[in-house]
């Protein structure tokens, strides 16, 4: 009869602080924001602030409201910082 290895339940590990960057975003809301390096930027996106293209190979940021990850958007780094300074 084969032996069954039963592993105990593994509790999910907290997200490392390096990956979790909670910031105050546009309108003063709580956002998660992560930088995307140029070598990891493989697709074309449209920045929601200036509506300009973010070309593949261009470093930028991805941000979303803290409690709504489905609203994740890719922003030019400068556009994100300008928009985040606007409160309300």
PDB file of N, CA and C in Angstrom:
ATOM      1  N   UNK A   1       0.848  -1.174   0.000  1.00  0.00           N
ATOM      2  CA  UNK A   1       0.000   0.000   0.000  1.00  0.00           C
ATOM      3  C   UNK A   1       0.897   1.241   0.000  1.00  0.00           C
ATOM      4  N   UNK A   2       0.640   2.194  -0.932  1.00  0.00           N
ATOM      5  CA  UNK A   2       1.477   3.393  -0.996  1.00  0.00           C
ATOM      6  C   UNK A   2       1.277   4.293   0.216  1.00  0.00           C
ATOM      7  N   UNK A   3       2.335   4.948   0.556  1.00  0.00           N
ATOM      8  CA  UNK A   3       2.298   5.869   1.692  1.00  0.00           C
ATOM      9  C   UNK A   3       1.821   7.243   1.222  1.00  0.00           C
ATOM     10  N   UNK A   4       0.956   7.869   1.985  1.00  0.00           N
ATOM     11  CA  UNK A   4       0.464   9.211   1.655  1.00  0.00           C
ATOM     12  C   UNK A   4       1.144  10.231   2.551  1.00  0.00           C
ATOM     13  N   UNK A   5       1.778  11.180   1.935  1.00  0.00           N
ATOM     14  CA  UNK A   5       2.358  12.278   2.698  1.00  0.00           C
ATOM     15  C   UNK A   5       1.301  13.361   2.824  1.00  0.00           C
ATOM     16  N   UNK A   6       0.886  13.622   4.001  1.00  0.00           N
ATOM     17  CA  UNK A   6      -0.114  14.668   4.223  1.00  0.00           C
ATOM     18  C   UNK A   6       0.569  15.853   4.877  1.00  0.00           C
ATOM     19  N   UNK A   7       0.567  16.906   4.167  1.00  0.00           N
ATOM     20  CA  UNK A   7       1.167  18.115   4.708  1.00  0.00           C
ATOM     21  C   UNK A   7       0.104  18.903   5.435  1.00  0.00           C
ATOM     22  N   UNK A   8       0.525  19.566   6.501  1.00  0.00           N
ATOM     23  CA  UNK A   8      -0.395  20.425   7.242  1.00  0.00           C
ATOM     24  C   UNK A   8      -0.814  21.607   6.391  1.00  0.00           C
ATOM     25  N   UNK A   9      -1.890  22.227   6.790  1.00  0.00           N
ATOM     26  CA  UNK A   9      -2.349  23.420   6.067  1.00  0.00           C
ATOM     27  C   UNK A   9      -1.309  24.514   6.167  1.00  0.00           C
ATOM     28  N   UNK A  10      -1.013  25.092   5.070  1.00  0.00           N
ATOM     29  CA  UNK A  10      -0.040  26.180   5.040  1.00  0.00           C
ATOM     30  C   UNK A  10      -0.806  27.494   5.055  1.00  0.00           C
ATOM     31  N   UNK A  11      -0.521  28.301   6.052  1.00  0.00           N
ATOM     32  CA  UNK A  11      -1.163  29.614   6.145  1.00  0.00           C
ATOM     33  C   UNK A  11      -0.542  30.535   5.102  1.00  0.00           C
ATOM     34  N   UNK A  12      -1.353  31.361   4.450  1.00  0.00           N
ATOM     35  CA  UNK A  12      -0.773  32.288   3.470  1.00  0.00           C
ATOM     36  C   UNK A  12       0.174  33.268   4.145  1.00  0.00           C
ATOM     37  N   UNK A  13       1.276  33.518   3.466  1.00  0.00           N
ATOM     38  CA  UNK A  13       2.258  34.453   4.008  1.00  0.00           C
ATOM     39  C   UNK A  13       1.839  35.876   3.684  1.00  0.00           C
ATOM     40  N   UNK A  14       2.155  36.816   4.569  1.00  0.00           N
ATOM     41  CA  UNK A  14       1.839  38.216   4.256  1.00  0.00           C
ATOM     42  C   UNK A  14       2.665  38.685   3.067  1.00  0.00           C
ATOM     43  N   UNK A  15       2.122  39.611   2.319  1.00  0.00           N
ATOM     44  CA  UNK A  15       2.835  40.173   1.173  1.00  0.00           C
ATOM     45  C   UNK A  15       4.025  40.968   1.696  1.00  0.00           C
ATOM     46  N   UNK A  16       5.221  40.713   1.174  1.00  0.00           N
ATOM     47  CA  UNK A  16       6.380  41.479   1.637  1.00  0.00           C
ATOM     48  C   UNK A  16       6.180  42.972   1.414  1.00  0.00           C
ATOM     49  N   UNK A  17       6.704  43.755   2.334  1.00  0.00           N
ATOM     50  CA  UNK A  17       6.556  45.211   2.251  1.00  0.00           C
ATOM     51  C   UNK A  17       7.118  45.751   0.937  1.00  0.00           C
ATOM     52  N   UNK A  18       8.115  45.070   0.391  1.00  0.00           N
ATOM     53  CA  UNK A  18       8.707  45.498  -0.874  1.00  0.00           C
ATOM     54  C   UNK A  18       7.657  45.511  -1.981  1.00  0.00           C
ATOM     55  N   UNK A  19       6.722  44.559  -1.942  1.00  0.00           N
ATOM     56  CA  UNK A  19       5.711  44.449  -2.994  1.00  0.00           C
ATOM     57  C   UNK A  19       4.460  45.242  -2.675  1.00  0.00           C
ATOM     58  N   UNK A  20       4.255  45.559  -1.432  1.00  0.00           N
ATOM     59  CA  UNK A  20       3.047  46.271  -1.042  1.00  0.00           C
ATOM     60  C   UNK A  20       3.408  47.721  -0.783  1.00  0.00           C
ATOM     61  N   UNK A  21       2.874  48.607  -1.591  1.00  0.00           N
ATOM     62  CA  UNK A  21       3.204  50.015  -1.461  1.00  0.00           C
ATOM     63  C   UNK A  21       1.905  50.793  -1.355  1.00  0.00           C
ATOM     64  N   UNK A  22       1.397  50.924  -0.154  1.00  0.00           N
ATOM     65  CA  UNK A  22       0.158  51.664   0.060  1.00  0.00           C
ATOM     66  C   UNK A  22       0.464  53.145   0.061  1.00  0.00           C
ATOM     67  N   UNK A  23      -0.260  53.868  -0.766  1.00  0.00           N
ATOM     68  CA  UNK A  23      -0.023  55.302  -0.912  1.00  0.00           C
ATOM     69  C   UNK A  23      -1.350  56.036  -0.967  1.00  0.00           C
ATOM     70  N   UNK A  24      -1.281  57.331  -0.774  1.00  0.00           N
ATOM     71  CA  UNK A  24      -2.448  58.181  -0.982  1.00  0.00           C
ATOM     72  C   UNK A  24      -2.436  58.576  -2.444  1.00  0.00           C
ATOM     73  N   UNK A  25      -3.510  58.274  -3.133  1.00  0.00           N
ATOM     74  CA  UNK A  25      -3.569  58.508  -4.573  1.00  0.00           C
ATOM     75  C   UNK A  25      -4.458  59.678  -4.936  1.00  0.00           C
ATOM     76  N   UNK A  26      -4.860  59.742  -6.200  1.00  0.00           N
ATOM     77  CA  UNK A  26      -5.725  60.824  -6.666  1.00  0.00           C
ATOM     78  C   UNK A  26      -6.994  60.927  -5.826  1.00  0.00           C
ATOM     79  N   UNK A  27      -7.370  62.143  -5.498  1.00  0.00           N
ATOM     80  CA  UNK A  27      -8.568  62.361  -4.693  1.00  0.00           C
ATOM     81  C   UNK A  27      -8.381  62.027  -3.225  1.00  0.00           C
ATOM     82  N   UNK A  28      -7.151  61.717  -2.807  1.00  0.00           N
ATOM     83  CA  UNK A  28      -6.886  61.408  -1.410  1.00  0.00           C
ATOM     84  C   UNK A  28      -7.233  59.986  -1.012  1.00  0.00           C
ATOM     85  N   UNK A  29      -7.552  59.117  -1.982  1.00  0.00           N
ATOM     86  CA  UNK A  29      -7.925  57.737  -1.680  1.00  0.00           C
ATOM     87  C   UNK A  29      -6.732  56.863  -1.347  1.00  0.00           C
ATOM     88  N   UNK A  30      -7.005  55.719  -0.709  1.00  0.00           N
ATOM     89  CA  UNK A  30      -5.967  54.732  -0.399  1.00  0.00           C
ATOM     90  C   UNK A  30      -5.750  53.849  -1.623  1.00  0.00           C
ATOM     91  N   UNK A  31      -4.520  53.803  -2.094  1.00  0.00           N
ATOM     92  CA  UNK A  31      -4.173  53.028  -3.279  1.00  0.00           C
ATOM     93  C   UNK A  31      -3.017  52.092  -2.974  1.00  0.00           C
ATOM     94  N   UNK A  32      -2.924  51.035  -3.751  1.00  0.00           N
ATOM     95  CA  UNK A  32      -1.730  50.196  -3.831  1.00  0.00           C
ATOM     96  C   UNK A  32      -1.036  50.630  -5.113  1.00  0.00           C
ATOM     97  N   UNK A  33       0.275  50.778  -5.064  1.00  0.00           N
ATOM     98  CA  UNK A  33       1.019  51.227  -6.231  1.00  0.00           C
ATOM     99  C   UNK A  33       2.297  50.410  -6.328  1.00  0.00           C
ATOM    100  N   UNK A  34       2.605  49.951  -7.524  1.00  0.00           N
ATOM    101  CA  UNK A  34       3.841  49.209  -7.751  1.00  0.00           C
ATOM    102  C   UNK A  34       4.532  49.733  -9.000  1.00  0.00           C
ATOM    103  N   UNK A  35       5.832  49.886  -8.928  1.00  0.00           N
ATOM    104  CA  UNK A  35       6.571  50.296 -10.127  1.00  0.00           C
ATOM    105  C   UNK A  35       6.702  49.119 -11.100  1.00  0.00           C
ATOM    106  N   UNK A  36       6.723  49.411 -12.372  1.00  0.00           N
ATOM    107  CA  UNK A  36       6.981  48.421 -13.418  1.00  0.00           C
ATOM    108  C   UNK A  36       8.260  48.879 -14.113  1.00  0.00           C
ATOM    109  N   UNK A  37       9.292  48.056 -14.052  1.00  0.00           N
ATOM    110  CA  UNK A  37      10.563  48.424 -14.681  1.00  0.00           C
ATOM    111  C   UNK A  37      10.458  48.265 -16.196  1.00  0.00           C
ATOM    112  N   UNK A  38      11.329  48.943 -16.902  1.00  0.00           N
ATOM    113  CA  UNK A  38      11.296  48.917 -18.368  1.00  0.00           C
ATOM    114  C   UNK A  38      11.427  47.495 -18.913  1.00  0.00           C
ATOM    115  N   UNK A  39      12.269  46.680 -18.289  1.00  0.00           N
ATOM    116  CA  UNK A  39      12.459  45.318 -18.799  1.00  0.00           C
ATOM    117  C   UNK A  39      11.260  44.410 -18.517  1.00  0.00           C
ATOM    118  N   UNK A  40      10.338  44.833 -17.647  1.00  0.00           N
ATOM    119  CA  UNK A  40       9.134  44.043 -17.354  1.00  0.00           C
ATOM    120  C   UNK A  40       7.892  44.605 -18.049  1.00  0.00           C
ATOM    121  N   UNK A  41       8.049  45.700 -18.778  1.00  0.00           N
ATOM    122  CA  UNK A  41       6.916  46.340 -19.466  1.00  0.00           C
ATOM    123  C   UNK A  41       6.839  45.798 -20.893  1.00  0.00           C
ATOM    124  N   UNK A  42       5.954  44.826 -21.106  1.00  0.00           N
ATOM    125  CA  UNK A  42       5.891  44.140 -22.399  1.00  0.00           C
ATOM    126  C   UNK A  42       4.695  44.536 -23.258  1.00  0.00           C
ATOM    127  N   UNK A  43       3.722  45.217 -22.675  1.00  0.00           N
ATOM    128  CA  UNK A  43       2.500  45.560 -23.412  1.00  0.00           C
ATOM    129  C   UNK A  43       2.350  47.067 -23.558  1.00  0.00           C
ATOM    130  N   UNK A  44       1.431  47.460 -24.416  1.00  0.00           N
ATOM    131  CA  UNK A  44       1.083  48.874 -24.583  1.00  0.00           C
ATOM    132  C   UNK A  44      -0.139  49.136 -23.712  1.00  0.00           C
ATOM    133  N   UNK A  45      -0.091  50.246 -22.975  1.00  0.00           N
ATOM    134  CA  UNK A  45      -1.203  50.655 -22.118  1.00  0.00           C
ATOM    135  C   UNK A  45      -1.553  52.101 -22.419  1.00  0.00           C
ATOM    136  N   UNK A  46      -2.708  52.532 -21.945  1.00  0.00           N
ATOM    137  CA  UNK A  46      -3.114  53.931 -22.050  1.00  0.00           C
ATOM    138  C   UNK A  46      -3.176  54.507 -20.642  1.00  0.00           C
ATOM    139  N   UNK A  47      -2.457  55.582 -20.412  1.00  0.00           N
ATOM    140  CA  UNK A  47      -2.438  56.240 -19.107  1.00  0.00           C
ATOM    141  C   UNK A  47      -3.795  56.904 -18.858  1.00  0.00           C
ATOM    142  N   UNK A  48      -4.444  56.638 -17.721  1.00  0.00           N
ATOM    143  CA  UNK A  48      -5.757  57.229 -17.460  1.00  0.00           C
ATOM    144  C   UNK A  48      -5.705  58.723 -17.132  1.00  0.00           C
ATOM    145  N   UNK A  49      -4.521  59.255 -16.870  1.00  0.00           N
ATOM    146  CA  UNK A  49      -4.407  60.674 -16.532  1.00  0.00           C
ATOM    147  C   UNK A  49      -4.311  61.538 -17.786  1.00  0.00           C
ATOM    148  N   UNK A  50      -3.369  61.192 -18.669  1.00  0.00           N
ATOM    149  CA  UNK A  50      -3.157  62.014 -19.870  1.00  0.00           C
ATOM    150  C   UNK A  50      -3.742  61.378 -21.127  1.00  0.00           C
ATOM    151  N   UNK A  51      -4.215  60.133 -21.000  1.00  0.00           N
ATOM    152  CA  UNK A  51      -4.756  59.360 -22.118  1.00  0.00           C
ATOM    153  C   UNK A  51      -3.708  59.094 -23.202  1.00  0.00           C
ATOM    154  N   UNK A  52      -2.447  59.286 -22.863  1.00  0.00           N
ATOM    155  CA  UNK A  52      -1.357  59.005 -23.796  1.00  0.00           C
ATOM    156  C   UNK A  52      -0.923  57.552 -23.688  1.00  0.00           C
ATOM    157  N   UNK A  53      -0.254  57.038 -24.717  1.00  0.00           N
ATOM    158  CA  UNK A  53       0.190  55.647 -24.693  1.00  0.00           C
ATOM    159  C   UNK A  53       1.400  55.449 -23.782  1.00  0.00           C
ATOM    160  N   UNK A  54       1.454  54.275 -23.181  1.00  0.00           N
ATOM    161  CA  UNK A  54       2.646  53.819 -22.461  1.00  0.00           C
ATOM    162  C   UNK A  54       3.177  52.675 -23.317  1.00  0.00           C
ATOM    163  N   UNK A  55       4.268  52.913 -23.996  1.00  0.00           N
ATOM    164  CA  UNK A  55       4.813  51.942 -24.944  1.00  0.00           C
ATOM    165  C   UNK A  55       5.517  50.800 -24.214  1.00  0.00           C
ATOM    166  N   UNK A  56       5.606  49.632 -24.857  1.00  0.00           N
ATOM    167  CA  UNK A  56       6.405  48.545 -24.280  1.00  0.00           C
ATOM    168  C   UNK A  56       7.840  49.029 -24.067  1.00  0.00           C
ATOM    169  N   UNK A  57       8.443  48.599 -22.974  1.00  0.00           N
ATOM    170  CA  UNK A  57       9.814  48.990 -22.675  1.00  0.00           C
ATOM    171  C   UNK A  57       9.947  50.303 -21.934  1.00  0.00           C
ATOM    172  N   UNK A  58       8.815  50.905 -21.539  1.00  0.00           N
ATOM    173  CA  UNK A  58       8.846  52.167 -20.797  1.00  0.00           C
ATOM    174  C   UNK A  58       8.482  51.893 -19.336  1.00  0.00           C
ATOM    175  N   UNK A  59       9.349  52.309 -18.423  1.00  0.00           N
ATOM    176  CA  UNK A  59       9.059  52.147 -16.996  1.00  0.00           C
ATOM    177  C   UNK A  59       7.843  52.996 -16.638  1.00  0.00           C
ATOM    178  N   UNK A  60       6.989  52.472 -15.760  1.00  0.00           N
ATOM    179  CA  UNK A  60       5.777  53.177 -15.349  1.00  0.00           C
ATOM    180  C   UNK A  60       5.310  52.600 -14.017  1.00  0.00           C
ATOM    181  N   UNK A  61       4.131  52.970 -13.563  1.00  0.00           N
ATOM    182  CA  UNK A  61       3.585  52.403 -12.330  1.00  0.00           C
ATOM    183  C   UNK A  61       2.223  51.792 -12.622  1.00  0.00           C
ATOM    184  N   UNK A  62       1.861  50.823 -11.801  1.00  0.00           N
ATOM    185  CA  UNK A  62       0.519  50.259 -11.847  1.00  0.00           C
ATOM    186  C   UNK A  62      -0.098  50.550 -10.481  1.00  0.00           C
ATOM    187  N   UNK A  63      -1.327  51.037 -10.472  1.00  0.00           N
ATOM    188  CA  UNK A  63      -1.971  51.440  -9.217  1.00  0.00           C
ATOM    189  C   UNK A  63      -3.450  51.094  -9.264  1.00  0.00           C
ATOM    190  N   UNK A  64      -4.007  50.857  -8.068  1.00  0.00           N
ATOM    191  CA  UNK A  64      -5.427  50.551  -7.960  1.00  0.00           C
ATOM    192  C   UNK A  64      -5.923  50.952  -6.589  1.00  0.00           C
ATOM    193  N   UNK A  65      -7.226  51.275  -6.484  1.00  0.00           N
ATOM    194  CA  UNK A  65      -7.791  51.563  -5.167  1.00  0.00           C
ATOM    195  C   UNK A  65      -7.593  50.341  -4.269  1.00  0.00           C
ATOM    196  N   UNK A  66      -7.214  50.572  -3.051  1.00  0.00           N
ATOM    197  CA  UNK A  66      -6.828  49.497  -2.137  1.00  0.00           C
ATOM    198  C   UNK A  66      -7.850  48.366  -2.059  1.00  0.00           C
ATOM    199  N   UNK A  67      -9.129  48.678  -2.087  1.00  0.00           N
ATOM    200  CA  UNK A  67     -10.156  47.644  -1.943  1.00  0.00           C
ATOM    201  C   UNK A  67     -10.818  47.297  -3.274  1.00  0.00           C
ATOM    202  N   UNK A  68     -10.185  47.646  -4.395  1.00  0.00           N
ATOM    203  CA  UNK A  68     -10.769  47.363  -5.704  1.00  0.00           C
ATOM    204  C   UNK A  68      -9.678  47.009  -6.718  1.00  0.00           C
ATOM    205  N   UNK A  69      -9.039  45.838  -6.554  1.00  0.00           N
ATOM    206  CA  UNK A  69      -7.948  45.474  -7.461  1.00  0.00           C
ATOM    207  C   UNK A  69      -8.391  45.333  -8.918  1.00  0.00           C
ATOM    208  N   UNK A  70      -9.690  45.172  -9.160  1.00  0.00           N
ATOM    209  CA  UNK A  70     -10.182  45.088 -10.537  1.00  0.00           C
ATOM    210  C   UNK A  70     -10.020  46.424 -11.266  1.00  0.00           C
ATOM    211  N   UNK A  71      -9.845  47.498 -10.521  1.00  0.00           N
ATOM    212  CA  UNK A  71      -9.686  48.833 -11.118  1.00  0.00           C
ATOM    213  C   UNK A  71      -8.224  49.189 -11.351  1.00  0.00           C
ATOM    214  N   UNK A  72      -7.376  48.178 -11.435  1.00  0.00           N
ATOM    215  CA  UNK A  72      -5.944  48.390 -11.640  1.00  0.00           C
ATOM    216  C   UNK A  72      -5.701  49.090 -12.976  1.00  0.00           C
ATOM    217  N   UNK A  73      -4.835  50.111 -12.956  1.00  0.00           N
ATOM    218  CA  UNK A  73      -4.507  50.873 -14.162  1.00  0.00           C
ATOM    219  C   UNK A  73      -3.004  51.140 -14.220  1.00  0.00           C
ATOM    220  N   UNK A  74      -2.497  51.238 -15.430  1.00  0.00           N
ATOM    221  CA  UNK A  74      -1.090  51.552 -15.662  1.00  0.00           C
ATOM    222  C   UNK A  74      -0.980  53.039 -15.964  1.00  0.00           C
ATOM    223  N   UNK A  75      -0.060  53.715 -15.277  1.00  0.00           N
ATOM    224  CA  UNK A  75       0.112  55.169 -15.373  1.00  0.00           C
ATOM    225  C   UNK A  75       1.556  55.491 -15.734  1.00  0.00           C
ATOM    226  N   UNK A  76       1.760  56.590 -16.474  1.00  0.00           N
ATOM    227  CA  UNK A  76       3.111  57.144 -16.570  1.00  0.00           C
ATOM    228  C   UNK A  76       3.509  57.512 -15.140  1.00  0.00           C
ATOM    229  N   UNK A  77       4.746  57.319 -14.785  1.00  0.00           N
ATOM    230  CA  UNK A  77       5.187  57.639 -13.415  1.00  0.00           C
ATOM    231  C   UNK A  77       4.908  59.098 -13.069  1.00  0.00           C
ATOM    232  N   UNK A  78       5.241  60.014 -13.969  1.00  0.00           N
ATOM    233  CA  UNK A  78       5.010  61.442 -13.721  1.00  0.00           C
ATOM    234  C   UNK A  78       3.536  61.770 -13.581  1.00  0.00           C
ATOM    235  N   UNK A  79       2.701  61.157 -14.414  1.00  0.00           N
ATOM    236  CA  UNK A  79       1.251  61.405 -14.335  1.00  0.00           C
ATOM    237  C   UNK A  79       0.702  60.922 -12.996  1.00  0.00           C
ATOM    238  N   UNK A  80       1.165  59.757 -12.542  1.00  0.00           N
ATOM    239  CA  UNK A  80       0.699  59.238 -11.252  1.00  0.00           C
ATOM    240  C   UNK A  80       1.062  60.208 -10.127  1.00  0.00           C
ATOM    241  N   UNK A  81       2.295  60.675 -10.120  1.00  0.00           N
ATOM    242  CA  UNK A  81       2.731  61.574  -9.049  1.00  0.00           C
ATOM    243  C   UNK A  81       2.000  62.913  -9.098  1.00  0.00           C
ATOM    244  N   UNK A  82       1.750  63.421 -10.299  1.00  0.00           N
ATOM    245  CA  UNK A  82       0.974  64.668 -10.423  1.00  0.00           C
ATOM    246  C   UNK A  82      -0.459  64.459  -9.934  1.00  0.00           C
ATOM    247  N   UNK A  83      -1.089  63.375 -10.368  1.00  0.00           N
ATOM    248  CA  UNK A  83      -2.483  63.111  -9.979  1.00  0.00           C
ATOM    249  C   UNK A  83      -2.592  62.838  -8.481  1.00  0.00           C
ATOM    250  N   UNK A  84      -1.589  62.172  -7.908  1.00  0.00           N
ATOM    251  CA  UNK A  84      -1.626  61.837  -6.482  1.00  0.00           C
ATOM    252  C   UNK A  84      -1.501  63.081  -5.609  1.00  0.00           C
ATOM    253  N   UNK A  85      -0.902  64.136  -6.147  1.00  0.00           N
ATOM    254  CA  UNK A  85      -0.791  65.383  -5.380  1.00  0.00           C
ATOM    255  C   UNK A  85      -2.125  66.109  -5.284  1.00  0.00           C
ATOM    256  N   UNK A  86      -3.052  65.794  -6.209  1.00  0.00           N
ATOM    257  CA  UNK A  86      -4.368  66.467  -6.196  1.00  0.00           C
ATOM    258  C   UNK A  86      -5.248  65.782  -5.167  1.00  0.00           C
ATOM    259  N   UNK A  87      -5.743  66.512  -4.248  1.00  0.00           N
ATOM    260  CA  UNK A  87      -6.572  65.956  -3.172  1.00  0.00           C
ATOM    261  C   UNK A  87      -8.004  66.435  -3.348  1.00  0.00           C
ATOM    262  N   UNK A  88      -8.835  65.550  -3.904  1.00  0.00           N
ATOM    263  CA  UNK A  88     -10.247  65.894  -4.000  1.00  0.00           C
ATOM    264  C   UNK A  88     -10.592  66.593  -5.185  1.00  0.00           C
TER     265      UNK A  88
END
